[in-house]
Coordinates of C-alpha atoms in Angstrom, one line a residue:
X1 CA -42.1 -1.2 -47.1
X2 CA -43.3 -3.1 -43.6
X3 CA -47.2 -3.2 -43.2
X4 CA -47.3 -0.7 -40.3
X5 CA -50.4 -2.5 -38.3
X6 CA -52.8 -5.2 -38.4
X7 CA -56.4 -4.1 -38.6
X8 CA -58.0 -7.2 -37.1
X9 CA -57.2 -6.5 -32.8
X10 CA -54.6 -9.1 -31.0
X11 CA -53.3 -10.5 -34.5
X12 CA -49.5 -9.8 -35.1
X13 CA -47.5 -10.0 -38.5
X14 CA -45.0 -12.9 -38.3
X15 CA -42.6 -11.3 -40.7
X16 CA -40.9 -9.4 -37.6
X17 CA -39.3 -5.9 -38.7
X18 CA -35.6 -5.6 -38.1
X19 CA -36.2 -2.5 -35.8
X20 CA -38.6 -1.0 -33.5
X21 CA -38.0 2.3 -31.5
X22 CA -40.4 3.2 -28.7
X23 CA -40.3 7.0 -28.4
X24 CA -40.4 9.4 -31.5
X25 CA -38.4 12.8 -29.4
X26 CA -35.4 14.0 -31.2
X27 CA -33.5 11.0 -30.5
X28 CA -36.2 9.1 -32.1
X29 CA -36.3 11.6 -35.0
X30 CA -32.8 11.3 -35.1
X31 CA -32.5 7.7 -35.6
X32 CA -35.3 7.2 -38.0
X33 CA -33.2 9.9 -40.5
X34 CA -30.0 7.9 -39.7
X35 CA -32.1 4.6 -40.8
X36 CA -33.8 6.0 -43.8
X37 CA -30.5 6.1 -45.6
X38 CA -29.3 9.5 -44.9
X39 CA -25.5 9.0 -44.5
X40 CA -22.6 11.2 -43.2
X41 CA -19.8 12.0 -44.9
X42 CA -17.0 14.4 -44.6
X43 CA -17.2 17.7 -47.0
X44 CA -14.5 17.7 -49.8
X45 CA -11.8 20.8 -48.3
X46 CA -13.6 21.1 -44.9
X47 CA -10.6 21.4 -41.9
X48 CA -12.1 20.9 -38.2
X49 CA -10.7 22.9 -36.0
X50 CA -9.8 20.0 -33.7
X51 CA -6.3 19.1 -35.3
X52 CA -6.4 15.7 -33.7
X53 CA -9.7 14.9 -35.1
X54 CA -8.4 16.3 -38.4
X55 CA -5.7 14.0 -39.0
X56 CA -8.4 11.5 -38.4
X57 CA -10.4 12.3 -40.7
X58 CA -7.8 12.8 -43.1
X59 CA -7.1 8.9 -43.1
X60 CA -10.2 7.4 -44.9
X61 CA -12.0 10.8 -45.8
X62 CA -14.2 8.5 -48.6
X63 CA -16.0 6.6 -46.0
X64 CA -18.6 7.7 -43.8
X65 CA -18.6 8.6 -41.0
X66 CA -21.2 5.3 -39.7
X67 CA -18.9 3.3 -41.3
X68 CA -15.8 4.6 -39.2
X69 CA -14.2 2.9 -35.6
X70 CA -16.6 5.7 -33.6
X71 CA -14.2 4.6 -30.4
X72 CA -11.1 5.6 -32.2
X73 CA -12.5 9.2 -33.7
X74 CA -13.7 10.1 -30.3
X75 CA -10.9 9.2 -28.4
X76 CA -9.6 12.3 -26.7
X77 CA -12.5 14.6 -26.8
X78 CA -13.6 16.8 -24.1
X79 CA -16.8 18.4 -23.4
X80 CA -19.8 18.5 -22.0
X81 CA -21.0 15.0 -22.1
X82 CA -19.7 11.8 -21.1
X83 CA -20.4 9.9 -24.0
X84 CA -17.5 10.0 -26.6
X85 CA -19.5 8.9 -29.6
X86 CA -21.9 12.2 -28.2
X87 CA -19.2 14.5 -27.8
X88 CA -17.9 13.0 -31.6
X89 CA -21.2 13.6 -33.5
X90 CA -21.8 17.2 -31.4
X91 CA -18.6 18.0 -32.9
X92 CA -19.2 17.1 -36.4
X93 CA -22.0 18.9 -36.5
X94 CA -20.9 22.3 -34.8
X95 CA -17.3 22.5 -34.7
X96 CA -16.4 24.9 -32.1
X97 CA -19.9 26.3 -30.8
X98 CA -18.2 25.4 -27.1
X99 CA -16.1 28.7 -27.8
X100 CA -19.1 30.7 -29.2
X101 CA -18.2 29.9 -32.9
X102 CA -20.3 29.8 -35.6
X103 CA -18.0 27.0 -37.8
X104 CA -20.3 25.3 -40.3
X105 CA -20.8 21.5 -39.8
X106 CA -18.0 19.9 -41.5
X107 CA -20.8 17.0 -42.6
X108 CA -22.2 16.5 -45.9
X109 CA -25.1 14.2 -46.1
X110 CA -26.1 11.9 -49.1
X111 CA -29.2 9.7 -49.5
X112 CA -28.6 6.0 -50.1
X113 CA -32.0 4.5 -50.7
X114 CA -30.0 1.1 -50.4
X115 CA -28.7 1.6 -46.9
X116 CA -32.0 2.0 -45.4
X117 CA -33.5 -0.6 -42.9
X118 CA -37.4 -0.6 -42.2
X119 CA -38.0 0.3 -38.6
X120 CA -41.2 1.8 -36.9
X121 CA -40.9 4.5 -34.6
X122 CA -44.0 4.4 -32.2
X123 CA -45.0 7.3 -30.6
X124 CA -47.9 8.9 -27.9
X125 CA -47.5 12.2 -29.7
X126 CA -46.8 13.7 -32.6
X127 CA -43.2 14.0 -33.5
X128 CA -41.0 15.8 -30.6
X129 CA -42.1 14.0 -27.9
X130 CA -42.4 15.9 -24.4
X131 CA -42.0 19.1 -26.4
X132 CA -45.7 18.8 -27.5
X133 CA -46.3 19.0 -23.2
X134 CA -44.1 22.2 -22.6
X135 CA -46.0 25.5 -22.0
X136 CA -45.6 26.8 -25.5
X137 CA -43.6 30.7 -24.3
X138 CA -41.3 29.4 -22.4
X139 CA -37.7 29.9 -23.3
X140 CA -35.2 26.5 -23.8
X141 CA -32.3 26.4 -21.4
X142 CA -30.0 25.4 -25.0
X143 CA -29.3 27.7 -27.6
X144 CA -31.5 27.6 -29.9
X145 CA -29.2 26.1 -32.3
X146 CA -28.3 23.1 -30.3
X147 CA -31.8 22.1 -30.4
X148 CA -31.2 21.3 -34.4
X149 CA -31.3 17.9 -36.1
X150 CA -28.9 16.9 -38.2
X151 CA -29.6 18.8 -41.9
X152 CA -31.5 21.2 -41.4
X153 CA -30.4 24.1 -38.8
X154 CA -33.1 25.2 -36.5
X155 CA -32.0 29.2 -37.4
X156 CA -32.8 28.6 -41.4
X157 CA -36.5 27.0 -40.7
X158 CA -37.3 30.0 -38.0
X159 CA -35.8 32.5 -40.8
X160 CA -38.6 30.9 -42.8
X161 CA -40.9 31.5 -40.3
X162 CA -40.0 35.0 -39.6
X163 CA -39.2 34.4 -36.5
X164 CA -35.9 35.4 -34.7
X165 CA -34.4 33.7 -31.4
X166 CA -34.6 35.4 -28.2
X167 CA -31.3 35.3 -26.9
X168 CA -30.5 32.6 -29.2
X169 CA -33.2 30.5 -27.4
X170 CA -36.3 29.1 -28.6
X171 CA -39.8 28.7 -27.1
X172 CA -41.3 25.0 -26.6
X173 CA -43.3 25.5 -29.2
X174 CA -40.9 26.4 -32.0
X175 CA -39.1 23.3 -31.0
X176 CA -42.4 21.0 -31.1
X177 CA -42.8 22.3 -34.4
X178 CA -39.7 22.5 -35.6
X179 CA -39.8 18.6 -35.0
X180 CA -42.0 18.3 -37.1
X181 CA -41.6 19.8 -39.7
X182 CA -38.2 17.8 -40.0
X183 CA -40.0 14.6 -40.5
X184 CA -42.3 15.8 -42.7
X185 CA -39.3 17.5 -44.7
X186 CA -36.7 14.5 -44.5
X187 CA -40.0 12.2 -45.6
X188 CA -40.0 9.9 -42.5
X189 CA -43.9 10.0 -42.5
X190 CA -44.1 6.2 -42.9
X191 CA -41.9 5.1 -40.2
X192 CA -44.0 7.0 -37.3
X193 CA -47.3 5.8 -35.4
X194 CA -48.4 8.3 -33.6
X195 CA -51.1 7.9 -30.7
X196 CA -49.5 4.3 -29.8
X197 CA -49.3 3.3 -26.3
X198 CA -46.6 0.4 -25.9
X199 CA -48.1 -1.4 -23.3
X200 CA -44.8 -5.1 -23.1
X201 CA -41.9 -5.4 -24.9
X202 CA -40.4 -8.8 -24.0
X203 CA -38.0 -11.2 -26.0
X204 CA -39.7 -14.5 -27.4
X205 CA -38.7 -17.3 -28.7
X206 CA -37.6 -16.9 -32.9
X207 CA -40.2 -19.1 -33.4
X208 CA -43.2 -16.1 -33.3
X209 CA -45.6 -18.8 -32.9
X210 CA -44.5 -19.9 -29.9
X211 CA -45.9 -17.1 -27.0
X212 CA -43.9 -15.9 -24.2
X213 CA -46.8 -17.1 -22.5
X214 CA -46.0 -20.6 -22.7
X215 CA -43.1 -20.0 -20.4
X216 CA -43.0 -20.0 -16.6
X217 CA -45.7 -17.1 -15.1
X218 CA -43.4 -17.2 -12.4
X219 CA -40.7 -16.1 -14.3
X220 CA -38.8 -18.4 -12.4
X221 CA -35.2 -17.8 -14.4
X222 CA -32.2 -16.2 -14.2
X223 CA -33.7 -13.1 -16.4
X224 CA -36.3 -11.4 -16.9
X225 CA -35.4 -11.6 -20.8
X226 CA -34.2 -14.8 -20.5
X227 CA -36.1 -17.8 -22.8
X228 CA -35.5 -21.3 -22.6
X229 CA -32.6 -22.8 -24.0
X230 CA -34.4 -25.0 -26.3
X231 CA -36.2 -22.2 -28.2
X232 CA -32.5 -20.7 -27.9
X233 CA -31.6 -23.6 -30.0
X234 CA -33.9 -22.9 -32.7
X235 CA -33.1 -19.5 -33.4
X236 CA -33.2 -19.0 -37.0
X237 CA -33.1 -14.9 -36.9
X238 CA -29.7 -13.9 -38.2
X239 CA -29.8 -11.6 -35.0
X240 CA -30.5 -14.0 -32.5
X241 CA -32.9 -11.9 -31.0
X242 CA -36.5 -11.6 -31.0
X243 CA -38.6 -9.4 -29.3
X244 CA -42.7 -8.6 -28.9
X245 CA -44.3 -5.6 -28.5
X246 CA -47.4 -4.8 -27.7
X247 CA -50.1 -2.2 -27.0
X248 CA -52.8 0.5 -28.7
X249 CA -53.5 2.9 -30.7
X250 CA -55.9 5.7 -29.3
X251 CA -58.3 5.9 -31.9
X252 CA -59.8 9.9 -32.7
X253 CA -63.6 8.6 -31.4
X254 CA -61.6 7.8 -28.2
X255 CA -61.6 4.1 -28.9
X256 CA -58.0 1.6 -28.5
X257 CA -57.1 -0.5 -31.5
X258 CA -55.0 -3.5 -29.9
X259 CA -51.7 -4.2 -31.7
X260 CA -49.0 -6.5 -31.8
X261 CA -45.3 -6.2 -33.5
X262 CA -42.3 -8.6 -33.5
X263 CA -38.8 -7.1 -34.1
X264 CA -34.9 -8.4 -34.3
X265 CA -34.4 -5.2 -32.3
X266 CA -35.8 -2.3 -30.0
X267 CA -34.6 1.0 -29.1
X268 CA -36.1 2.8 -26.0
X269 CA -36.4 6.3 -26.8
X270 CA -39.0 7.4 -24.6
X271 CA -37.1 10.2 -22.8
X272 CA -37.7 10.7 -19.0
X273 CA -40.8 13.2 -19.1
X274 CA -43.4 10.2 -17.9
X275 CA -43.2 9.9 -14.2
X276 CA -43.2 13.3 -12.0
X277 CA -40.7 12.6 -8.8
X278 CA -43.0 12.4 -5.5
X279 CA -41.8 13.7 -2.4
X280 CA -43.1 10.9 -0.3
X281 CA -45.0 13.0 2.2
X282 CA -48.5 12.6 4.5
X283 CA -51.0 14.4 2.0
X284 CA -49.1 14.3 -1.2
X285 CA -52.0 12.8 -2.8
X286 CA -54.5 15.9 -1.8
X287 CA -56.3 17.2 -4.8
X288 CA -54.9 21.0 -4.4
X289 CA -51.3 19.4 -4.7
X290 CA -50.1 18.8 -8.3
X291 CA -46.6 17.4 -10.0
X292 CA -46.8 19.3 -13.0
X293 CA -46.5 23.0 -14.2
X294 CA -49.4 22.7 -17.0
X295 CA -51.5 22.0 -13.7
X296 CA -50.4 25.7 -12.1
X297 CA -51.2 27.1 -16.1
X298 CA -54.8 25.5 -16.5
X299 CA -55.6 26.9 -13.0
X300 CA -54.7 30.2 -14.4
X301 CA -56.4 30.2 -17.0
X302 CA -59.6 28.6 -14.9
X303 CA -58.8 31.6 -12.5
X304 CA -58.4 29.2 -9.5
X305 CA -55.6 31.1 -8.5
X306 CA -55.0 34.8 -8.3
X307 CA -53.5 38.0 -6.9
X308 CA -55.7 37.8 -3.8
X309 CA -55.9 34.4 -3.2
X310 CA -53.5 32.6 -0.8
X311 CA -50.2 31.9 -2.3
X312 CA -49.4 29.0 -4.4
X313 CA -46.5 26.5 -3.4
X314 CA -43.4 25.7 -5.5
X315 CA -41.6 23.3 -4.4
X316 CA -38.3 22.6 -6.2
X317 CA -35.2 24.2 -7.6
X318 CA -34.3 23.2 -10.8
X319 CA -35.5 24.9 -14.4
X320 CA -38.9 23.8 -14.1
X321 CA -39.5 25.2 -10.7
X322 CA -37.8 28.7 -11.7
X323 CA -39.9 28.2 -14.9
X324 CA -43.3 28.3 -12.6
X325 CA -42.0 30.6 -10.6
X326 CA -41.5 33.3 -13.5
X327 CA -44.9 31.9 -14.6
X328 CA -46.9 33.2 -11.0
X329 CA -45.2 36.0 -11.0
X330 CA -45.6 37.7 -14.2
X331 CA -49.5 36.8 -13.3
X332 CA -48.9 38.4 -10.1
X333 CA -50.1 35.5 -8.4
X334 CA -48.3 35.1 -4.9
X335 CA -45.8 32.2 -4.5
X336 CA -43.8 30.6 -1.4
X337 CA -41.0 28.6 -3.0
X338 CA -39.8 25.7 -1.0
X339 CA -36.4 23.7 -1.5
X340 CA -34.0 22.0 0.5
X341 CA -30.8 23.2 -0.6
X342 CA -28.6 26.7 0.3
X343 CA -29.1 29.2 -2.6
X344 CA -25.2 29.1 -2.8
X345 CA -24.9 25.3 -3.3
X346 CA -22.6 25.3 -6.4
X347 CA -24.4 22.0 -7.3
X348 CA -27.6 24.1 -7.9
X349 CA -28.6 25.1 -12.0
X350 CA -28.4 28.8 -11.2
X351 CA -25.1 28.4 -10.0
X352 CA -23.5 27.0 -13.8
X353 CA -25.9 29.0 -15.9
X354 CA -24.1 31.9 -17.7
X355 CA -25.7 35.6 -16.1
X356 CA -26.1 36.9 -19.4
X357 CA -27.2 34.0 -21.7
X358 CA -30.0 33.6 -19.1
X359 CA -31.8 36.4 -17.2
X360 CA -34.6 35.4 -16.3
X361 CA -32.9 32.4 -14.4
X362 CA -30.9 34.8 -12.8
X363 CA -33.8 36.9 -11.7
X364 CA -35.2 34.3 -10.0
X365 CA -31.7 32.7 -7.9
X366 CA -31.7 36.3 -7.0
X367 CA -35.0 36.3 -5.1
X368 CA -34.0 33.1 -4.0
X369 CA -30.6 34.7 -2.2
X370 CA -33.2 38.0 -0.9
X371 CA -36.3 36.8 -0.4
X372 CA -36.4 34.7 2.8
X373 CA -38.7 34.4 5.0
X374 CA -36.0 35.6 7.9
X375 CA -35.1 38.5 5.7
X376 CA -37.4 40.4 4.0
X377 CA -36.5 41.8 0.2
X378 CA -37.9 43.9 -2.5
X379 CA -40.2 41.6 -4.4
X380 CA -43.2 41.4 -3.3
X381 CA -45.6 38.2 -3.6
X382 CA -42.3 36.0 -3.3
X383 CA -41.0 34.5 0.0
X384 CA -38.0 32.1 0.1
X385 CA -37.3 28.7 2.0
X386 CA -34.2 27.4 1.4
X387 CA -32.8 24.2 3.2
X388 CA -36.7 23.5 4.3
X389 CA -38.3 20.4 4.0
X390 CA -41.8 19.3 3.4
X391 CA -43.3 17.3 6.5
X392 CA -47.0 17.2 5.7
X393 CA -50.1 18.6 3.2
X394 CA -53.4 19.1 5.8
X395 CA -56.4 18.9 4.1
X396 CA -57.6 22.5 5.0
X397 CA -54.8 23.5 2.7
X398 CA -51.8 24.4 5.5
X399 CA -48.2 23.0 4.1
X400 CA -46.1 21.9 7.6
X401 CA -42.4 22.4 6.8
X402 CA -39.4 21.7 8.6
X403 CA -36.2 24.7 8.6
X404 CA -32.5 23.2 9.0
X405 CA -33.0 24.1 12.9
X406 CA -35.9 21.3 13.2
X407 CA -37.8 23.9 13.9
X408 CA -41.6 23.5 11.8
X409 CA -43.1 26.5 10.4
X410 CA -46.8 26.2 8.9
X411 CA -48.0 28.1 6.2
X412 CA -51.4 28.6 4.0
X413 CA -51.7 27.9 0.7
X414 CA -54.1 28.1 -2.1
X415 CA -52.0 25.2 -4.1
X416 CA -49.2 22.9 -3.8
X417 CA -46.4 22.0 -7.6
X418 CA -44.1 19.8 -6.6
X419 CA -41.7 19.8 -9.4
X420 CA -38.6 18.1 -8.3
X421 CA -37.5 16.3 -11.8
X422 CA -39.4 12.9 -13.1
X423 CA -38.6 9.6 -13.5
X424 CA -38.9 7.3 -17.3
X425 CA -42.0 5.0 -17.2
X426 CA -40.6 1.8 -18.1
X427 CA -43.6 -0.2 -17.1
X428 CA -43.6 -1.8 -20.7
X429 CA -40.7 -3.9 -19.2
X430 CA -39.6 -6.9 -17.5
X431 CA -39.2 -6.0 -13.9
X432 CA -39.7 -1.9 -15.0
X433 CA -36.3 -1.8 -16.7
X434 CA -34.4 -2.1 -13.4
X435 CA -32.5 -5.3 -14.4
X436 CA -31.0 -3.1 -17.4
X437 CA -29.3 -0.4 -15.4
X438 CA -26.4 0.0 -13.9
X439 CA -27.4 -0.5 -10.7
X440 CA -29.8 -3.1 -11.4
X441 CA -31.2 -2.8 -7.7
X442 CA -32.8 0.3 -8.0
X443 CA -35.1 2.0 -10.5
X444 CA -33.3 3.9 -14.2
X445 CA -32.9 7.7 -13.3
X446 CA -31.3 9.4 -16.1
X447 CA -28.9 11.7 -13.6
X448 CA -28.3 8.8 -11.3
X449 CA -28.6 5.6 -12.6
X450 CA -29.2 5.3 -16.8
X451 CA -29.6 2.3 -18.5
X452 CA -26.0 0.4 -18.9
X453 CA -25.4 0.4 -22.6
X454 CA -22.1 0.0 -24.5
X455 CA -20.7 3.9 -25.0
X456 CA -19.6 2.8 -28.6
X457 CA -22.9 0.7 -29.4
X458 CA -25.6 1.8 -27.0
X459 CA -26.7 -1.3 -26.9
X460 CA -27.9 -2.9 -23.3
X461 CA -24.9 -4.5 -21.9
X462 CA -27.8 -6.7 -20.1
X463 CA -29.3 -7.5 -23.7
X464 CA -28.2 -8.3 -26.8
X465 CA -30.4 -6.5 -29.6
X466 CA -32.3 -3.7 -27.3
X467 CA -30.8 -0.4 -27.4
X468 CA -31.2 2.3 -24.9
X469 CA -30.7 6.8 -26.3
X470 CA -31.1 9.6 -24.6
X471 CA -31.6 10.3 -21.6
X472 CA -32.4 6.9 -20.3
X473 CA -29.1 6.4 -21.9
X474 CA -27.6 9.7 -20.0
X475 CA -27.7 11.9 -22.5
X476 CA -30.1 14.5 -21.5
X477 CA -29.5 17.5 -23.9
X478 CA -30.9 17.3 -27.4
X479 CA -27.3 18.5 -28.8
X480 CA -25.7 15.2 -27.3
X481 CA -28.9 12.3 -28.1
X482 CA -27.5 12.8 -31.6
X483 CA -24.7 10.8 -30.6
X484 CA -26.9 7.9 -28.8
X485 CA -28.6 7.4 -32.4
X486 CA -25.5 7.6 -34.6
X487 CA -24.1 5.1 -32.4
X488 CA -26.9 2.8 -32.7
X489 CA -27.4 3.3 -36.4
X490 CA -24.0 2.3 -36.9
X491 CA -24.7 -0.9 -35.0
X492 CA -27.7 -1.9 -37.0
X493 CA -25.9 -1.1 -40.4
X494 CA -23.5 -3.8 -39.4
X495 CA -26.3 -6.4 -37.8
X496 CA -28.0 -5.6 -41.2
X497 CA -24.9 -6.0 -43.1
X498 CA -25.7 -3.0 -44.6
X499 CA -22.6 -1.3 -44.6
X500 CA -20.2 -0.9 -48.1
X501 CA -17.9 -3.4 -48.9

């Protein structure tokens, strides 16, 4: 086992570890089981209900499944993702729960203490990520079963619990500690740092006493990754990569304990929760207007809002938005809600979400449709904008919009959430990431533009040996990140030549 972290500050090991991941959310979780050993195989008698796939599997039912041509066994399936190997692993797992089944994984998993590879998985949190920052009621938008990790169903631990699922949905907080109780129960302990703050990740010569810093400040080259060829030359890391990271760990007096870690490889798993989306407007930066619903549920709690004060601002209309607007109203606190596109738009959420799976949802795209401002409904304490923008934030707390007309309409407000999605904080890299995605002239946005990485691999297209998963790979439900991490295991097995003869 890898020392985890010098004691001394700014010192590194130069032993570097074959793997680092940067994020410990499911597909973090994920991964680290993958690399600890635990290997898929097929169960003896299973039949998937996929005939295609059967036949498949049929062929070489004695090796694993991370051992398999991934691009062959998930040729020709269809679903919700657009990652095959995603779409394969989903599968695997739960066989037809696309068609409301309840099929058994067809997977059988078996502990090979010799297959493992030492990796750190570095983390701000505890294990789960962004689920530690959810308000702990609310609901998931996924069943509650597609919010599992792989050996351990998310049903049997809350049967343990006592706890049943509401609609078979979760709250946040089952989920945060569902996650981790998984890697206390798979005994992944050792492989997390939690409280780390990765501050660079950049690739170095082989040599780890050379220093990135000896090389151009300009960064006059090509790349941003890019080292000089002569270092290049003297590569003796059967990879042929080499990568730094650095950063701190929050200590619990408050204090930052500076650290330093070399690795063959790095996988980004830090998710997209970071950076709250900005609308880019004259007064955005007001201290009564916020970017995140925990703001809306401390003022709550702090009674800065109420039933008689002015009404609070939502601006937004995805899950989060609806999730603060169910939020204000079952504290009857009053609530304009702002957004720019028509409530029949079939590209909004409320439009693809199934009626009965999720009420509440439903509830509120119906105040949406009946609460307008130009037609009056039966909710009280909700008014409706659709198709208006946001022009300005004044300081004595008016909001200027702008209706589809050009007409602008002012209102009073106590408080302004802007919750239109959020961007990944890739600070920790070379240009912020940007040169890694597919359009490397604008910033990585899960939706719009992920991280380029090889669909069979998910390694960077841009760079050999770092490794992109969920959704800064596009893979932005926690049924289909699976996927991102089987693919990569599977990669690293064979860097590692850690795969059966």
């Amino acid at each position: 086992m890898y020392p985890v972290l010098n004691k001394l500050p700014n010192k590194s090991y130069s032993k570097p570890l074959p793997i680092v991941v940067i994020g410990n959310g499911p597909s973090g979780i994920c991964l680290s089981y993958l690399l600890s050993g635990y290997i898929p195989y097929i169960k003896r008698g299973s039949v998937h209900p996929h005939p295609i796939l059967q036949r498949k599997l049929e062929e070489m039912p004695d090796v694993s499944i991370i051992d398999q041509d991934l691009e062959y066994l998930s040729e020709g399936l269809e679903g919700r993702s657009q990652s095959p190997v995603a779409l394969l692993f989903d599968t695997l797992l739960r066989p037809d729960t696309d068609v409301g089944g309840t099929a058994d994984s067809v997977l059988t998993w078996w502990h090979k203490t010799n297959r493992a590879i030492p990796h750190l998985v570095l983390g701000r949190n505890p294990p789960g990520g962004a689920w530690h920052f959810i308000e702990g009621s609310m609901i998931t938008l996924s069943q509650g079963e597609w919010m599992g990790l792989p050996d351990l169903q998310i049903k049997d631990w809350m049967r343990k619990k006592r706890r049943g699922l509401r609609n078979n949905r979760a709250t946040a907080e089952d989920i945060a500690q569902y996650y981790q109780h998984y890697v206390a129960k798979k005994g992944l302990q050792k492989n997390f740092i939690c409280g780390t703050v990765v501050t660079s990740v950049r690739k170095v010569s082989p040599d780890v006493n050379s220093s990135y810093a000896q090389q151009d400040p300009e960064g006059n080259s090509d790349s941003f990754w890019d080292f000089p060829e002569k270092e290049k030359e003297d590569d003796q890391i059967a990879s042929g990569n080499l990568f730094q990271v650095d950063g701190f760990i929050k200590n619990i007096n408050g204090g930052q304990q500076l650290f330093s870690i070399y690795a063959e490889n790095v996988v980004l798993a830090t998710g997209t929760y970071d950076s709250p989306t900005k609308l880019g407007v004259k007064g955005e930066d007001l201290p009564f207007v916020h970017h995140k619903l925990s703001a809306l549920e401390e003022a709550v709690k702090k009674k800065m809002v109420g039933m008689t004060s002015d009404p609070v601002l939502i601006i937004g209309a995805g899950l989060t938005a609806a999730d603060a607007i169910l939020f204000a109203h079952h504290c009857n606190i009053p609530v304009i809600h702002a957004f720019r596109r028509r409530v029949n738009d079939p590209g909004l959420i409320f439009n693809q979400l199934p009626k009965m799976m999720y009420p509440e949802y439903h509830k509120v795209h119906q105040m949406m449709k009946e609460q307008s401002v130009a037609c009056p409904g039966p909710y009280e304490c909700y008014i409706s904008l659709p198709e208006h923008h946001v022009l300005s934030f004044r300081e004595d707390k008016k909001c200027v919009f702008q209706d589809k007309s050009g007409h602008q309409k002012v209102f009073n407000i106590s408080m302004a959430f802007v919750l239109i999605g959020s961007n990944p904080n890739l600070s920790f890299l070379p240009n912020n990431g940007i040169d890694l995605a597919i359009d490397n002239e604008q910033p990585v946005n899960s939706k719009r533009n992920p991280i380029n990485v090889d669909p069979f691999t998910y390694e960077c297209v841009q760079e050999k040996g770092l490794y992109a998963v969920g959704p800064l790979a596009g893979d932005n439900f926690v049924r289909f990140v699976q996927g991102g991490a089987l693919a990569v295991a599977s990669s690293l097995l064979k860097k590692a030549n850690k795969n059966p003869p």
